[in-house]
mmCIF file of C-alpha atoms in Angstrom:
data_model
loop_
_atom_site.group_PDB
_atom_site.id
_atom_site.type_symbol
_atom_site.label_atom_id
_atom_site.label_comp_id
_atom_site.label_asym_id
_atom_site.label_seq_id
_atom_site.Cartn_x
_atom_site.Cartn_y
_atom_site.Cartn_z
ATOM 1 C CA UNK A 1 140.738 136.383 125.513
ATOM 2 C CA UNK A 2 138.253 133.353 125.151
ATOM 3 C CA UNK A 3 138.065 130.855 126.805
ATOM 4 C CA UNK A 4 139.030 127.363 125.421
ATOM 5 C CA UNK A 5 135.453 126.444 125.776
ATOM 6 C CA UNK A 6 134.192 129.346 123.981
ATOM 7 C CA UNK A 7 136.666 128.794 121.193
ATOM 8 C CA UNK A 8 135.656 125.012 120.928
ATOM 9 C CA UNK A 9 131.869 126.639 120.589
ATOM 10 C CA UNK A 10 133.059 129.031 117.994
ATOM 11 C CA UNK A 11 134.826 126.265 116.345
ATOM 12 C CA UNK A 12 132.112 124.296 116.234
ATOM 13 C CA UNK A 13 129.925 126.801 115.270
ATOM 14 C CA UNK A 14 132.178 127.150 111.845
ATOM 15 C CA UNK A 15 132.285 123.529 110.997
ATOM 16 C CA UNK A 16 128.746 123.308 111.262
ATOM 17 C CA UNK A 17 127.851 126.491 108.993
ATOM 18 C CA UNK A 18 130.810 125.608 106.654
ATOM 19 C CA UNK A 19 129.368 121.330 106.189
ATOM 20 C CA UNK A 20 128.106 120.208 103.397
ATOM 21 C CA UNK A 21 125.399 117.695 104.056
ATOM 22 C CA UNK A 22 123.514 115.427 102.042
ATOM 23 C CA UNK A 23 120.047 113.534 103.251
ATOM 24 C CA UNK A 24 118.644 110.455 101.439
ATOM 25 C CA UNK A 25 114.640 110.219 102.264
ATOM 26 C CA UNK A 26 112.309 112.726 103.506
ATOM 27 C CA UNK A 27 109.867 110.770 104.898
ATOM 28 C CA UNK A 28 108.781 109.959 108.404
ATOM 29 C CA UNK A 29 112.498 109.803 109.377
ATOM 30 C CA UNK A 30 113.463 112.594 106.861
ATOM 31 C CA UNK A 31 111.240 115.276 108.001
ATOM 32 C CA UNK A 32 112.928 115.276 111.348
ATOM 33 C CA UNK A 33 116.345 115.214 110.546
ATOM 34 C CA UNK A 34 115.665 117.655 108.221
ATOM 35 C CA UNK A 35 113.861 119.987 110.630
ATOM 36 C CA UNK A 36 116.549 119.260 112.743
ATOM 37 C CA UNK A 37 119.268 120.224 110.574
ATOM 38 C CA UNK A 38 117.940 123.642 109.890
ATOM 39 C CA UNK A 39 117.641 124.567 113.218
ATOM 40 C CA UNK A 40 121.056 123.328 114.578
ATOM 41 C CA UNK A 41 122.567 125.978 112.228
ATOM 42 C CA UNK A 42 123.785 123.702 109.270
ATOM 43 C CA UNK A 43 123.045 125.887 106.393
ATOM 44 C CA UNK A 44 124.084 123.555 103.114
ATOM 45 C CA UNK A 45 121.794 120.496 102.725
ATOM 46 C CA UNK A 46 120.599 118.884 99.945
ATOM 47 C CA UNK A 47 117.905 116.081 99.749
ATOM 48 C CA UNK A 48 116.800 113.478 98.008
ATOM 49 C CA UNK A 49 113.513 111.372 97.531
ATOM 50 C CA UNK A 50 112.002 109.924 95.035
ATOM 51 C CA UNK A 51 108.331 109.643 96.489
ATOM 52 C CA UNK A 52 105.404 111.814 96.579
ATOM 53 C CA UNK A 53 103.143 112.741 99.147
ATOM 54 C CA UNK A 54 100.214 110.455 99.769
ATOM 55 C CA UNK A 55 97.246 111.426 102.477
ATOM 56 C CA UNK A 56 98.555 108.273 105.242
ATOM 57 C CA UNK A 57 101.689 110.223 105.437
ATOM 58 C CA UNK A 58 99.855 113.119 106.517
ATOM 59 C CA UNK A 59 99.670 111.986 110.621
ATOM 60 C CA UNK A 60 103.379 111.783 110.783
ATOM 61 C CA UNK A 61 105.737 113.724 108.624
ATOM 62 C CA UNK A 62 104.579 117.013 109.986
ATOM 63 C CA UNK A 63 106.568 119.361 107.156
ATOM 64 C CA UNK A 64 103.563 118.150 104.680
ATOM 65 C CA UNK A 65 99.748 119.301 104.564
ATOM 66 C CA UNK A 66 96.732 118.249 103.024
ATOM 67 C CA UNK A 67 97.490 120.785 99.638
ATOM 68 C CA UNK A 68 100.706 119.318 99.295
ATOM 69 C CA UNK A 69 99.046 115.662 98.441
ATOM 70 C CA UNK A 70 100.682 114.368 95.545
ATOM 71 C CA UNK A 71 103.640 116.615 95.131
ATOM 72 C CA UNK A 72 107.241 115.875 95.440
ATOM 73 C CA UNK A 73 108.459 114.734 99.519
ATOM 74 C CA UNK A 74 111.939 116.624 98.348
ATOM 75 C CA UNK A 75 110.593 119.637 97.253
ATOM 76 C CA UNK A 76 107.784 120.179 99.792
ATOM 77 C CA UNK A 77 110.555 119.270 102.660
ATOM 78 C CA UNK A 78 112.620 122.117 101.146
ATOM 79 C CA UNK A 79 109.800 124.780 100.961
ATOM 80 C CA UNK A 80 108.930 124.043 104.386
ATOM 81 C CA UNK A 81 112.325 124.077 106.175
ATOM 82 C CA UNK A 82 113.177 127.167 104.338
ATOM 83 C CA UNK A 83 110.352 128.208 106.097
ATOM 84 C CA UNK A 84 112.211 127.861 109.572
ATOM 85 C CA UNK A 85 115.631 128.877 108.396
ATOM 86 C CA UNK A 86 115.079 131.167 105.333
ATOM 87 C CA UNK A 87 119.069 131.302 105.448
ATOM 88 C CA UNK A 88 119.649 127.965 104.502
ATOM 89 C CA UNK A 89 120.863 126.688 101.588
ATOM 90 C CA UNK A 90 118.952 123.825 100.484
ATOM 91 C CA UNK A 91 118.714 121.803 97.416
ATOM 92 C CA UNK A 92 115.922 119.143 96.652
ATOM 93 C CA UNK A 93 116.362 116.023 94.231
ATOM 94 C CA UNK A 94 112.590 114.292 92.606
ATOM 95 C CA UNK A 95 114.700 111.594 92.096
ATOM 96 C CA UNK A 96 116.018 107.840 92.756
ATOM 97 C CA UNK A 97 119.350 107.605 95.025
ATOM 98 C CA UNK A 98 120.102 104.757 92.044
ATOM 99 C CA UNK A 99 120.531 107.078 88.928
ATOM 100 C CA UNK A 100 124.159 107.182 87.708
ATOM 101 C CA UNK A 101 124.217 110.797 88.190
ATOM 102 C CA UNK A 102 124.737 110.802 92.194
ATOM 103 C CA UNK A 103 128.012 108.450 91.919
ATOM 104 C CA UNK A 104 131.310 108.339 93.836
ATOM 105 C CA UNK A 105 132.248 112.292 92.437
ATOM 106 C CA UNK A 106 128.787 113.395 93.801
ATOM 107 C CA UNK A 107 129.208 111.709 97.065
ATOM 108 C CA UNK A 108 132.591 113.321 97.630
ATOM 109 C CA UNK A 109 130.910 116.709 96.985
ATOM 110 C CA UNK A 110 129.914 115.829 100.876
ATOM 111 C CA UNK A 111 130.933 116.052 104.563
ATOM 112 C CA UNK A 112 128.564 113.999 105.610
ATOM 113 C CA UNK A 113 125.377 111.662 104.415
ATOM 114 C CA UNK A 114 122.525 111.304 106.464
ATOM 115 C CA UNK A 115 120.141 107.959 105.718
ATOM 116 C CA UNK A 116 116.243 107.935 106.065
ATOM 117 C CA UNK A 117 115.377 104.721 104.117
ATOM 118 C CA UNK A 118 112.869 102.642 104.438
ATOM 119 C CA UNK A 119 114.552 99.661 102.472
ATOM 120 C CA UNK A 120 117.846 97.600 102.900
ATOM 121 C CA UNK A 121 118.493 97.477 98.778
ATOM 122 C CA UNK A 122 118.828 101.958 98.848
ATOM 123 C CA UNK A 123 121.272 101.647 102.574
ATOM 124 C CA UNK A 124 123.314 98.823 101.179
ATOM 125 C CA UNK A 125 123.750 101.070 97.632
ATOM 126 C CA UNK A 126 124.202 104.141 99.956
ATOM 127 C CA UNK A 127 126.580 102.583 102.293
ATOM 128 C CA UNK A 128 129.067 101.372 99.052
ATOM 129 C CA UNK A 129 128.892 104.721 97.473
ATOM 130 C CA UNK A 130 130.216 106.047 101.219
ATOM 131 C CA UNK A 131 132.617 104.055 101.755
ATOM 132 C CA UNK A 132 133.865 104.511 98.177
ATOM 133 C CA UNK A 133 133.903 108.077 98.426
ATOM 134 C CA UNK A 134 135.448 107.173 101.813
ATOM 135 C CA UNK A 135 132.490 110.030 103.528
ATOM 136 C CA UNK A 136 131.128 109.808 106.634
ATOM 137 C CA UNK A 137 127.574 108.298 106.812
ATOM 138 C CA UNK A 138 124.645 108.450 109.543
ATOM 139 C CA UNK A 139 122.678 105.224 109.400
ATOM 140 C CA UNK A 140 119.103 105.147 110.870
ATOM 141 C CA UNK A 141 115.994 103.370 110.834
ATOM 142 C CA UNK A 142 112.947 102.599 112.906
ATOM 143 C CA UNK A 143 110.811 99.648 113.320
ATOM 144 C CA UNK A 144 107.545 100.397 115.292
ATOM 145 C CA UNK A 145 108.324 102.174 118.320
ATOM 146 C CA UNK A 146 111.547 101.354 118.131
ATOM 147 C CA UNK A 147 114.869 103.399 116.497
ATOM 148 C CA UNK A 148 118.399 103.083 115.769
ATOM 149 C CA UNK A 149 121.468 105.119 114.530
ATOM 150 C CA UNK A 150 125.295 104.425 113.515
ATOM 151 C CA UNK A 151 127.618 106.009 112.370
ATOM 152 C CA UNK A 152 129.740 104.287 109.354
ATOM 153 C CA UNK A 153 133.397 105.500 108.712
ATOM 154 C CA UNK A 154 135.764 103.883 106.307
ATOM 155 C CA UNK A 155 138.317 102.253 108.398
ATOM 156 C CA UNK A 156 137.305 103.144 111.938
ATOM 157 C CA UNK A 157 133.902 101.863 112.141
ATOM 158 C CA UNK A 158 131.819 98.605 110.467
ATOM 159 C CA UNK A 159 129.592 99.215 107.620
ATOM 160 C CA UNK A 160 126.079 98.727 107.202
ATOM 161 C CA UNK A 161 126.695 95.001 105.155
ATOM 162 C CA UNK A 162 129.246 93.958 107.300
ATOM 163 C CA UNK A 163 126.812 92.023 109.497
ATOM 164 C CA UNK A 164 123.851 90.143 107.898
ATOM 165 C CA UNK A 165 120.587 91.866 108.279
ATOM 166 C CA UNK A 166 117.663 89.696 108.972
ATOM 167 C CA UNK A 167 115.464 89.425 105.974
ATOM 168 C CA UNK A 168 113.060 91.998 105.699
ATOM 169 C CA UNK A 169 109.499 91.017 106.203
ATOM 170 C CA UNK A 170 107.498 94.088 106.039
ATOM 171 C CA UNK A 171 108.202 96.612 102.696
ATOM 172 C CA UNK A 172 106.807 99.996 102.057
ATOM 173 C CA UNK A 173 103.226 100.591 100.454
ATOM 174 C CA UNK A 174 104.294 102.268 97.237
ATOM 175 C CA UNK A 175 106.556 99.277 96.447
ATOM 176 C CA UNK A 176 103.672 96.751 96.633
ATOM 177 C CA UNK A 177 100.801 99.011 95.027
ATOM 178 C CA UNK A 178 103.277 100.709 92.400
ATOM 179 C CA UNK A 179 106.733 99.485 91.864
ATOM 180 C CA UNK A 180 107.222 95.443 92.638
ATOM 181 C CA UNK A 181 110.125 94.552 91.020
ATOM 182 C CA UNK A 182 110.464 90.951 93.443
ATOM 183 C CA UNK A 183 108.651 88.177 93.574
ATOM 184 C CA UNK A 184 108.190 88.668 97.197
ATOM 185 C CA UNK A 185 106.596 91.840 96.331
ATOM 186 C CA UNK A 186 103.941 89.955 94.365
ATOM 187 C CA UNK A 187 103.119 87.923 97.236
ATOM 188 C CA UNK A 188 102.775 90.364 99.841
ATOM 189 C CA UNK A 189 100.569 92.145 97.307
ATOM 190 C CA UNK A 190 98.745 88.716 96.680
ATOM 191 C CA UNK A 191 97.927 88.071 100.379
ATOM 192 C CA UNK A 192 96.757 91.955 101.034
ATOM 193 C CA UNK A 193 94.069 91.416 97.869
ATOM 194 C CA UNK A 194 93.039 88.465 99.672
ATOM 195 C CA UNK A 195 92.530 90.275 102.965
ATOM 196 C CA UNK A 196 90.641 93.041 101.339
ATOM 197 C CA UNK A 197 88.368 90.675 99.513
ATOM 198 C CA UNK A 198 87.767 88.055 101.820
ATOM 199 C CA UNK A 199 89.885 88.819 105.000
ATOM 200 C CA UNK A 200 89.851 91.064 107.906
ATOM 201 C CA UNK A 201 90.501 94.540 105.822
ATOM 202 C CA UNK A 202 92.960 96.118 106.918
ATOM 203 C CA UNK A 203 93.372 100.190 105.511
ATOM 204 C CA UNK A 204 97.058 99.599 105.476
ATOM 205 C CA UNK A 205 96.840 96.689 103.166
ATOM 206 C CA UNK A 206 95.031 98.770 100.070
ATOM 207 C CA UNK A 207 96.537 96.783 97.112
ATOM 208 C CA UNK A 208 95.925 99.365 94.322
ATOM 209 C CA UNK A 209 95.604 103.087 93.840
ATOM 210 C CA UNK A 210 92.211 104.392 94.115
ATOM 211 C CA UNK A 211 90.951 106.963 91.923
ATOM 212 C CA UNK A 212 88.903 108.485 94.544
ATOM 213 C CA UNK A 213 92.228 109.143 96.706
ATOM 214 C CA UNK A 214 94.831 111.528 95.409
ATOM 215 C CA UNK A 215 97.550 109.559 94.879
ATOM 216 C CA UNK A 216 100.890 109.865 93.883
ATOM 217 C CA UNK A 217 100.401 111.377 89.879
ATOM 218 C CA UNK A 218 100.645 114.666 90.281
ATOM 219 C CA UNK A 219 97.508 116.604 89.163
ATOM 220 C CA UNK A 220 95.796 113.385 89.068
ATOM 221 C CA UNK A 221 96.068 113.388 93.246
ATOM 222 C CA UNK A 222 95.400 117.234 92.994
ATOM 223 C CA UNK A 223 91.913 116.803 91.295
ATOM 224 C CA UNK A 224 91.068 114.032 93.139
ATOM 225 C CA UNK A 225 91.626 116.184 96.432
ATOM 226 C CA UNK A 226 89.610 118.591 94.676
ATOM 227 C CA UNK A 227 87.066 116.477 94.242
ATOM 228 C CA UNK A 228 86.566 115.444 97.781
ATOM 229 C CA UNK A 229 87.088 118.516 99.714
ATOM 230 C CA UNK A 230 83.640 119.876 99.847
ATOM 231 C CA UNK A 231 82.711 116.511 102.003
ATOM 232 C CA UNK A 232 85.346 117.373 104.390
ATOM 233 C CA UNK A 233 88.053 115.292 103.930
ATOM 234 C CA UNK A 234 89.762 112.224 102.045
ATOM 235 C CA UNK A 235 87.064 109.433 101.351
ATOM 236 C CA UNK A 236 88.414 106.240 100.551
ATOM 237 C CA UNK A 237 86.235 103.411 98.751
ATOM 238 C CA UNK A 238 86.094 99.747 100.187
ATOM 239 C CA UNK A 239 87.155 97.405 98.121
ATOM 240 C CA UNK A 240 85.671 95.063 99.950
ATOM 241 C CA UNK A 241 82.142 97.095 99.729
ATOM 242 C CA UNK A 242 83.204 97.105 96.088
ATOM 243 C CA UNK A 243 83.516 93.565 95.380
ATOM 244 C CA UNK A 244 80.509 92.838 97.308
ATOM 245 C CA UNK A 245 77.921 94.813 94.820
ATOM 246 C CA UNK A 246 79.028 93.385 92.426
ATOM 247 C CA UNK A 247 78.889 89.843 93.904
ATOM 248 C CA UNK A 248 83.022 89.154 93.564
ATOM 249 C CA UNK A 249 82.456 89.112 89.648
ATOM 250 C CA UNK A 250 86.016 87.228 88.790
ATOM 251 C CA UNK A 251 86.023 89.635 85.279
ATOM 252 C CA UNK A 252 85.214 93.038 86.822
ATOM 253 C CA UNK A 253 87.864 92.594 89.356
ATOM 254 C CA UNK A 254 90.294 91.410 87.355
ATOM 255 C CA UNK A 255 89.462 94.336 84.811
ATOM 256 C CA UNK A 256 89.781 96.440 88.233
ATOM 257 C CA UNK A 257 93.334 95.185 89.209
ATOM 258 C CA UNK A 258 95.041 94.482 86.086
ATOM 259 C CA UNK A 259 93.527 97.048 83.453
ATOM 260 C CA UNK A 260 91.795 99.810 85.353
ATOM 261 C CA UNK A 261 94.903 100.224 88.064
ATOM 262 C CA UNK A 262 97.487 100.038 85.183
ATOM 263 C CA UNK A 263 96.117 102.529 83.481
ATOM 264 C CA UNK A 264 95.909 104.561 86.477
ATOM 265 C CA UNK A 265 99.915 103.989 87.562
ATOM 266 C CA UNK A 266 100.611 104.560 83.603
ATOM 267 C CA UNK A 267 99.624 108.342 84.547
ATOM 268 C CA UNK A 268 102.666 108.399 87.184
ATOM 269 C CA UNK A 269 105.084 109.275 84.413
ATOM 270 C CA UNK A 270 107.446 109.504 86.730
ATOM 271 C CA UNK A 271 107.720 106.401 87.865
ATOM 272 C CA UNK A 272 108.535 105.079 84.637
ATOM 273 C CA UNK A 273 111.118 107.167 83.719
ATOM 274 C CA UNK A 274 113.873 104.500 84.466
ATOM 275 C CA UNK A 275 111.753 101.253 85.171
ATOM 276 C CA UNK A 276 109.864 99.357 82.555
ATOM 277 C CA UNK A 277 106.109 100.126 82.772
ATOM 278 C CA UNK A 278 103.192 97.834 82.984
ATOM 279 C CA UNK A 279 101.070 96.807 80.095
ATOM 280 C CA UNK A 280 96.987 96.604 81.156
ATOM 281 C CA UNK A 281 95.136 93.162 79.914
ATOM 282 C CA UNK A 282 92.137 92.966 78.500
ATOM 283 C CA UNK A 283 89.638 90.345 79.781
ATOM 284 C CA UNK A 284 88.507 89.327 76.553
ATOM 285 C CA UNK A 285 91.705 89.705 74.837
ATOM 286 C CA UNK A 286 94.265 87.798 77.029
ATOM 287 C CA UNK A 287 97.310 86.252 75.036
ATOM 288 C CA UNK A 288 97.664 82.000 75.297
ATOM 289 C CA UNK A 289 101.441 82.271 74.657
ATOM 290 C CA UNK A 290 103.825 82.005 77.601
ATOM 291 C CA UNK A 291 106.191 84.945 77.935
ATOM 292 C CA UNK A 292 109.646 83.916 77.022
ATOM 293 C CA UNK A 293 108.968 80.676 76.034
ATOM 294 C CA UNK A 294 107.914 78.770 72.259
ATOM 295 C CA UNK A 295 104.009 78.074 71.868
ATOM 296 C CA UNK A 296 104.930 74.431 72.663
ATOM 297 C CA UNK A 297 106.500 74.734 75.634
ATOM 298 C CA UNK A 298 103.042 75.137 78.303
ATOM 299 C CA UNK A 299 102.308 72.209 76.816
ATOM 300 C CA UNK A 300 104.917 69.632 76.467
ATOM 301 C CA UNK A 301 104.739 66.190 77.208
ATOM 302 C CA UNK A 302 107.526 65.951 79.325
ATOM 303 C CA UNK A 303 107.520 68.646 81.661
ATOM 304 C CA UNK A 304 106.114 67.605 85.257
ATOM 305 C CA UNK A 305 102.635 69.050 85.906
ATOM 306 C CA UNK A 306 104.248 71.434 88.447
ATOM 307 C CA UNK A 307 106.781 72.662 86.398
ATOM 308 C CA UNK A 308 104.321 73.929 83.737
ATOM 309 C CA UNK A 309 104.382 77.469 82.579
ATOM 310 C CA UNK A 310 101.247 78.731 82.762
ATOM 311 C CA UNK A 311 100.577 81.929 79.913
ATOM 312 C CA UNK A 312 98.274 84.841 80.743
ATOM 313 C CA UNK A 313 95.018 83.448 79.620
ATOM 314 C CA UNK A 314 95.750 80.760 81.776
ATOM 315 C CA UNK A 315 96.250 82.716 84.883
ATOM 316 C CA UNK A 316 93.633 84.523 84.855
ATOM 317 C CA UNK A 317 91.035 81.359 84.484
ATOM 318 C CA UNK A 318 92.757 80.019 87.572
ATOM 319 C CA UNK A 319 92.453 83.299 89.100
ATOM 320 C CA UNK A 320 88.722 83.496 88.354
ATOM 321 C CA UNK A 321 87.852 79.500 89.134
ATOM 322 C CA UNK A 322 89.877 80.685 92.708
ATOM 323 C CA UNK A 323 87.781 83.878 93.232
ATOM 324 C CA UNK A 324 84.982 81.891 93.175
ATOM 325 C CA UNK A 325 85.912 79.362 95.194
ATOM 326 C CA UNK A 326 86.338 81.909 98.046
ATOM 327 C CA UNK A 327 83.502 83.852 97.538
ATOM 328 C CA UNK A 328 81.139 80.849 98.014
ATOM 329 C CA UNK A 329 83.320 79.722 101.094
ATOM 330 C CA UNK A 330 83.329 83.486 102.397
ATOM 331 C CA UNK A 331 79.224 83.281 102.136
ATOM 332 C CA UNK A 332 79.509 79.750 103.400
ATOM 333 C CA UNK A 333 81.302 81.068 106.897
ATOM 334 C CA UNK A 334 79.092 84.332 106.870
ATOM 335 C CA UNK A 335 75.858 82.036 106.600
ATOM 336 C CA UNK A 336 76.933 80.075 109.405
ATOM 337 C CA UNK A 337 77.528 82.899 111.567
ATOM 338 C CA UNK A 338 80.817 81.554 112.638
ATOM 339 C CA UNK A 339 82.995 84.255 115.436
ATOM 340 C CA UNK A 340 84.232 86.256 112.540
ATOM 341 C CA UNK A 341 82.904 86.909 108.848
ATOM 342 C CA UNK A 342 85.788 86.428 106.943
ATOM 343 C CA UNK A 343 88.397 84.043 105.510
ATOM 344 C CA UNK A 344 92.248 83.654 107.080
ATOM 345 C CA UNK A 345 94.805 83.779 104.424
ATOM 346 C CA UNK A 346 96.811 80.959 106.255
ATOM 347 C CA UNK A 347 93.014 78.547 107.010
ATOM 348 C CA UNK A 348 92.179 78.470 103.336
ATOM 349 C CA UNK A 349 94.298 75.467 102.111
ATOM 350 C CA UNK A 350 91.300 73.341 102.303
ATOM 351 C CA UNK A 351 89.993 74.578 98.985
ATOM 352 C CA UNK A 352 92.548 73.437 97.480
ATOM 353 C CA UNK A 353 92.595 76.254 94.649
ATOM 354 C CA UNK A 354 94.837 74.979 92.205
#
């Protein structure tokens, strides 16, 4: 007869083969819980993640490789867990956590949900669908070198919203380069161009995809690694190096950022499936009319200077009289051969830009 240890084993044993399991993200977090999961025996998992592999995610979520660049984190995850548990049952989703197809019904569908997000909108969305499906969820995150886990369970535990979170002042990469959809997003982006024009450059802070990277569009990012494999590796270009030869021309880089790039994120169809996409500008074709407003209204007597609208055309002349503003104050501090060749994002007030 067993013993009531061994039958607590075998017990356990059958819950875990029998549970259905669901995990949102496959990225650094996501590869191992996923790795994890296989190899604790739990044999029904699907995943979900929206992203695509991208060479800086290369050093860290081990279940990718340099041929996988560019292809689905969900898909590649699967393939390569399968590839430790053959026997396991697992189910990858290209695909937003948002769509109205993974509702309350799908979330019942599960014993548990396991969170690997990178961004408080997906957990709080996550954490309703939960607790309206009334399923157990797994709630982790990690910031730096430092981690943390809960567990959320409809009327034993608190959820993820029921104490304020701090607001978030770092946000993920493909957000700021791809996706903004917040103004906050915009400025983060704003203050990395700065930084890679006229700061200290920082890799981390690249502020558009890069045609000589493979990026995340599919066979776009597969030729591209094509293209650079016979010199050994990834090579990225500077922007900095960039805007140097050709002197910090205001047009080319703004033809660079807001044409060029578009065009480029325009080939990520997939990113536009449910978001509105981009429209490049033309230089020399900029419209004078502000968006959502009469003709009249950038110009009216009685709105406050402050409070004017400014249209397109507009922006971009204050964008190039502001370029070269800190390109002659960048030369300026390089000429005088001050402790550090470059311009501080907070230190440039003093040109008063605007």
């Amino acid at each position: 007869m067993a013993s009531a240890g061994e039958r607590g084993l075998l017990e356990m044993k059958n819950q875990t083969a029998d549970a259905k399991l669901l995990v949102i993200g496959a990225g650094g977090i996501g590869c191992e819980l996923l790795k994890n999961l296989v190899l604790s025996a739990f044999h029904d998992i699907e995943v979900i993640d929206l992203d695509t592999i991208d060479v800086s995610n290369l050093n860290r979520q081990f279940l990718f490789q340099k041929q996988h660049v560019g292809k689905s984190k969900a898909i590649v995850a699967r393939e390569s867990c399968l590839k430790f548990n053959p026997d396991a049952k697992i189910v990858a989703h290209h695909d937003t956590i948002f769509d109205k197809r993974y509702g309350k019904e799908f979330f019942k569908k599960f014993d548990l949900v396991l969170n690997a997000l990178d961004n408080k909108a997906a957990r709080n969305h996550v954490n309703r669908m939960c607790l309206n499906a009334d399923v157990a969820l797994v709630e982790s995150g990690s910031a730096g070198y430092l981690g943390q886990v809960t567990v959320i369970k409809k009327g034993v535990t608190e959820c993820y919203e029921c104490q304020p979170k701090p607001t978030q002042k770092t946000y993920p990469g493909c957000t700021i380069r791809n996706t903004p959809s917040e103004p906050i997003h915009c400025i983060v982006w704003a203050k990395h161009l700065f930084n890679q024009l006229f700061g200290e450059e920082d890799p981390d802070q690249d502020v558009s995809p890069d045609t000589a990277d493979p990026e995340a569009a599919g066979d776009a990012g597969q030729e591209a690694l094509k293209e650079t494999e016979a010199s050994g590796g990834i090579m990225r270009n500077s922007t900095r190096e960039w805007a140097k030869g050709c002197d910090w021309d205001p047009a080319k880089l703004f033809s660079k950022l807001f044409r060029d790039d578009i065009k480029y994120l325009l080939s990520m169809s997939n990113l536009w499936q449910k978001r509105r996409p981009p429209t490049p500008l033309d230089w020399n074709h900029l419209p004078d009319a502000v968006a959502g407003s009469s003709s009249t209204a950038a110009v009216d007597n009685d709105v406050i200077h402050d409070q004017i609208m400014w249209n397109i055309k507009q922006c971009a002349e204050i964008f190039s009289d502001s370029v070269n503003k800190l390109k002659l104050a960048l030369k300026s501090k390089i000429g005088e051969s001050q402790e550090h060749g470059y311009l501080v994002w907070d230190k440039v007030k003093e040109l008063i830009l605007l």
